Short mmCIF file of C-alpha atoms in Angstrom, two decimals:
data_model
loop_
_atom_site.label_atom_id
_atom_site.label_comp_id
_atom_site.label_asym_id
_atom_site.label_seq_id
_atom_site.Cartn_x
_atom_site.Cartn_y
_atom_site.Cartn_z
CA LYS A 1 63.43 -8.66 -10.32
CA ALA A 2 63.96 -5.47 -12.46
CA GLY A 3 67.18 -3.40 -11.58
CA VAL A 4 67.73 0.21 -11.32
CA THR A 5 66.63 2.00 -14.70
CA GLN A 6 67.88 5.20 -15.58
CA THR A 7 66.79 7.34 -18.70
CA PRO A 8 67.93 8.57 -20.94
CA ARG A 9 71.09 6.81 -21.59
CA TYR A 10 72.77 9.38 -23.56
CA LEU A 11 71.99 13.18 -23.70
CA ILE A 12 73.45 16.06 -25.67
CA LYS A 13 72.72 19.57 -24.35
CA THR A 14 73.91 23.21 -24.97
CA ARG A 15 75.43 25.17 -22.40
CA GLY A 16 72.82 27.26 -20.56
CA GLN A 17 70.06 24.89 -21.00
CA GLN A 18 68.52 22.52 -18.32
CA VAL A 19 68.10 18.67 -18.09
CA THR A 20 66.26 16.21 -16.19
CA LEU A 21 67.44 12.83 -15.47
CA SER A 22 65.26 10.07 -14.25
CA CYS A 23 65.73 6.90 -12.17
CA SER A 24 63.49 4.12 -11.31
CA PRO A 25 64.67 2.12 -8.15
CA ILE A 26 64.49 -1.67 -7.46
CA SER A 27 61.00 -2.14 -6.38
CA GLY A 28 61.04 -1.74 -2.53
CA HIS A 29 63.94 0.29 -2.06
CA ARG A 30 63.11 3.76 -0.69
CA SER A 31 66.51 5.29 -0.97
CA VAL A 32 67.93 6.80 -4.01
CA SER A 33 71.22 8.19 -4.30
CA TRP A 34 72.96 10.31 -7.37
CA TYR A 35 76.66 10.44 -8.20
CA GLN A 36 78.52 12.38 -10.72
CA GLN A 37 81.22 10.57 -12.47
CA THR A 38 84.02 12.28 -14.37
CA PRO A 39 87.48 10.88 -15.22
CA GLY A 40 89.21 13.82 -13.17
CA GLN A 41 87.14 13.81 -10.11
CA GLY A 42 85.99 10.26 -9.84
CA LEU A 43 82.54 9.52 -8.14
CA GLN A 44 81.03 12.63 -6.48
CA PHE A 45 77.95 12.45 -4.34
CA LEU A 46 75.41 14.82 -5.34
CA PHE A 47 72.32 13.77 -3.10
CA GLU A 48 70.09 11.11 -1.42
CA TYR A 49 66.57 10.79 -1.12
CA PHE A 50 64.58 8.58 1.36
CA SER A 51 60.85 8.43 1.17
CA GLU A 52 60.65 11.58 -0.62
CA THR A 53 62.85 13.41 1.74
CA GLN A 54 66.47 14.69 0.88
CA ARG A 55 68.35 12.93 3.49
CA ASN A 56 71.98 13.77 2.44
CA LYS A 57 73.49 16.33 0.16
CA GLY A 58 76.97 16.58 -1.60
CA ASN A 59 78.96 19.78 -2.25
CA PHE A 60 77.43 20.78 -5.37
CA PRO A 61 75.96 24.28 -6.46
CA GLY A 62 72.17 25.01 -6.28
CA ARG A 63 71.82 24.19 -9.99
CA PHE A 64 71.67 20.64 -9.10
CA SER A 65 68.50 19.54 -7.51
CA GLY A 66 66.61 16.43 -7.34
CA ARG A 67 63.43 14.96 -5.80
CA GLN A 68 61.71 11.84 -5.13
CA PHE A 69 58.06 10.87 -5.65
CA SER A 70 55.91 8.55 -3.70
CA ASN A 71 56.82 5.50 -5.70
CA SER A 72 60.35 6.15 -5.09
CA ARG A 73 61.08 7.06 -8.63
CA SER A 74 63.60 10.00 -8.52
CA GLU A 75 64.73 12.77 -10.78
CA MET A 76 67.64 14.97 -10.97
CA ASN A 77 67.81 18.51 -12.53
CA VAL A 78 70.66 20.59 -13.71
CA SER A 79 69.83 24.02 -14.59
CA THR A 80 71.90 26.54 -16.38
CA LEU A 81 74.08 23.56 -17.84
CA GLU A 82 77.83 24.44 -17.95
CA LEU A 83 80.66 22.46 -20.03
CA GLY A 84 81.97 21.11 -16.72
CA ASP A 85 78.58 19.34 -16.15
CA SER A 86 79.51 16.87 -18.86
CA ALA A 87 79.75 13.53 -16.97
CA LEU A 88 78.20 10.16 -16.19
CA TYR A 89 75.40 10.58 -13.76
CA LEU A 90 74.81 7.47 -11.80
CA CYS A 91 71.81 6.72 -9.72
CA ALA A 92 71.99 3.95 -6.93
CA SER A 93 69.13 2.61 -4.90
CA SER A 94 69.33 0.71 -1.72
CA ALA A 95 67.42 -1.27 1.16
CA GLY A 96 69.95 -0.36 3.73
CA PRO A 97 73.94 -0.43 4.18
CA PRO A 98 74.08 -4.08 4.73
CA LEU A 99 72.98 -4.83 1.17
CA GLY A 100 74.80 -1.78 -0.42
CA TYR A 101 73.93 -0.02 -3.54
CA THR A 102 72.43 -1.28 -6.76
CA PHE A 103 73.43 1.08 -9.75
CA GLY A 104 71.82 1.90 -12.85
CA SER A 105 73.51 1.81 -16.04
CA GLY A 106 73.99 5.76 -15.95
CA THR A 107 72.97 8.74 -18.18
CA ARG A 108 75.97 10.04 -20.18
CA LEU A 109 75.32 13.89 -20.47
CA THR A 110 77.49 15.85 -22.90
CA VAL A 111 77.29 19.75 -22.66
CA VAL A 112 78.39 21.38 -25.89
CA ALA B 1 84.69 13.02 7.63
CA GLN B 2 85.43 9.56 6.38
CA THR B 3 88.18 9.27 3.83
CA VAL B 4 88.68 6.25 1.47
CA THR B 5 92.30 6.05 -0.24
CA GLN B 6 92.99 3.71 -2.99
CA SER B 7 96.72 4.35 -3.67
CA GLN B 8 97.13 1.91 -7.10
CA PRO B 9 95.36 4.03 -9.88
CA GLU B 10 96.29 1.16 -12.26
CA MET B 11 97.37 -2.31 -12.11
CA SER B 12 97.85 -5.24 -14.40
CA VAL B 13 97.85 -8.98 -13.97
CA GLN B 14 98.12 -11.97 -16.05
CA GLU B 15 95.22 -14.21 -16.82
CA ALA B 16 94.96 -17.06 -14.04
CA GLU B 17 97.32 -15.14 -11.79
CA THR B 18 96.24 -13.44 -8.35
CA VAL B 19 96.12 -9.85 -7.90
CA THR B 20 95.42 -7.64 -4.82
CA LEU B 21 94.10 -4.37 -4.62
CA SER B 22 94.37 -2.22 -1.59
CA CYS B 23 92.08 0.20 0.22
CA THR B 24 92.46 2.06 3.49
CA TYR B 25 89.98 4.30 5.16
CA ASP B 26 89.94 6.59 8.01
CA THR B 27 86.87 6.80 10.53
CA SER B 28 85.97 7.29 14.00
CA GLU B 29 83.05 5.17 13.66
CA SER B 30 83.09 1.46 15.19
CA ASN B 31 80.04 0.28 12.98
CA TYR B 32 80.26 0.52 9.39
CA TYR B 33 80.18 -1.42 6.34
CA LEU B 34 82.78 -1.93 3.40
CA PHE B 35 82.20 -2.81 -0.19
CA TRP B 36 84.13 -3.49 -3.22
CA TYR B 37 82.43 -2.48 -6.54
CA LYS B 38 83.48 -3.33 -10.02
CA GLN B 39 82.76 -1.06 -13.08
CA PRO B 40 83.56 -2.51 -16.47
CA PRO B 41 83.92 -0.58 -19.68
CA SER B 42 80.13 -1.13 -20.05
CA ARG B 43 79.95 1.32 -17.11
CA GLN B 44 77.42 -0.73 -14.97
CA MET B 45 78.77 -0.72 -11.24
CA ILE B 46 78.35 -4.34 -9.90
CA LEU B 47 78.72 -5.06 -6.24
CA VAL B 48 81.64 -7.64 -5.93
CA ILE B 49 81.75 -8.13 -2.02
CA ARG B 50 80.72 -6.59 1.09
CA GLN B 51 82.29 -6.67 4.67
CA GLU B 52 80.57 -5.79 7.95
CA ALA B 53 83.07 -4.06 10.20
CA TYR B 54 81.76 -6.18 13.42
CA LYS B 55 82.36 -9.37 11.90
CA GLN B 56 85.92 -10.40 11.98
CA GLN B 57 85.94 -13.20 9.54
CA ASN B 58 86.93 -11.98 5.97
CA ALA B 59 84.23 -11.93 3.30
CA THR B 60 84.56 -14.21 0.50
CA GLU B 61 82.76 -14.51 -3.07
CA ASN B 62 83.98 -17.18 -5.38
CA ARG B 63 87.34 -16.04 -6.72
CA PHE B 64 87.21 -12.66 -4.93
CA SER B 65 88.00 -12.36 -1.04
CA VAL B 66 88.84 -9.43 1.20
CA ASN B 67 91.58 -8.93 3.96
CA PHE B 68 89.91 -6.86 6.53
CA GLN B 69 92.18 -5.29 9.09
CA LYS B 70 90.04 -3.37 11.22
CA ALA B 71 92.71 -1.79 13.55
CA ALA B 72 94.70 -0.71 10.64
CA LYS B 73 91.82 0.43 8.75
CA SER B 74 92.67 -1.56 5.60
CA PHE B 75 90.28 -3.23 3.29
CA SER B 76 92.04 -5.06 0.39
CA LEU B 77 90.47 -7.03 -2.29
CA LYS B 78 92.06 -10.23 -3.61
CA ILE B 79 91.10 -11.60 -7.14
CA SER B 80 92.37 -15.17 -7.66
CA ASP B 81 92.37 -16.94 -10.94
CA SER B 82 92.22 -13.76 -12.91
CA GLN B 83 89.88 -13.65 -15.89
CA LEU B 84 89.66 -11.42 -18.92
CA GLY B 85 86.11 -10.26 -17.73
CA ASP B 86 87.70 -8.94 -14.49
CA THR B 87 89.23 -6.02 -16.36
CA ALA B 88 87.36 -3.33 -15.20
CA MET B 89 87.86 -0.09 -12.57
CA TYR B 90 87.54 -1.37 -9.05
CA PHE B 91 86.16 1.01 -6.34
CA CYS B 92 86.32 0.73 -2.70
CA ALA B 93 83.42 2.18 -0.56
CA PHE B 94 82.79 3.05 2.98
CA TRP B 95 79.13 3.08 4.30
CA ASP B 96 78.67 4.99 7.66
CA SER B 97 75.85 2.92 9.25
CA GLY B 98 75.14 5.75 11.94
CA GLY B 99 72.32 8.25 11.63
CA TYR B 100 73.21 9.98 8.17
CA GLN B 101 74.31 6.75 6.46
CA LYS B 102 76.76 8.36 4.26
CA VAL B 103 78.92 6.56 1.42
CA THR B 104 82.28 7.42 0.59
CA PHE B 105 84.12 6.08 -2.49
CA GLY B 106 87.72 5.79 -3.28
CA THR B 107 89.28 7.01 -6.49
CA GLY B 108 89.23 3.73 -8.08
CA THR B 109 91.86 1.23 -9.54
CA LYS B 110 92.02 0.29 -12.96
CA LEU B 111 92.55 -3.24 -13.42
CA GLN B 112 93.70 -4.80 -16.76
CA VAL B 113 93.90 -8.64 -17.04
CA ILE B 114 96.47 -9.68 -19.83
CA PRO B 115 95.76 -12.59 -21.82
#
């Protein structure tokens, strides 16, 4: 069974630009969550989508947004990029808490 | 809000030895799930072991086992017969099984297995 697929793996953007990251969950998983991982802040929760609806949201500015499509694929968008947005962005899908998350390999975003 | 604390930022262990990583959490919930995830340098987060709060028996997965103390809100991970491939960051996670099902991660413990 295919795992969680995140694209692209690496991305370099310039300050002020915007970026869109993609995540395809495991087939049958309706929940998709996004995390930002940095050496200083650890894993920070961005948001969770379930059946195309945002169910939970972390404490990030409105520049960070996401959506989920009817096939459960999810995208997150960051507008007006700042240097501090440089991080590893992890996507995780789930069929519910007893089974936990399955993570993708992440997208490494570098803002220059 | 739930909090998860991993008090050991870094640890090292000799190959074939046993090491225990600590995790404590704070919650007012009675039903929840606890997880340990491993993130090797390749950066893929991998589920190591899970524990359901209503089960008193400690979970075990091959060389990995947990010591779950619900009253003390403690959830430590024991790795037996450590192998070089165990070198990774280890994250403890709390999953609230209530209405909002929020997940909280600890800050991680960097484990180095020394040959």
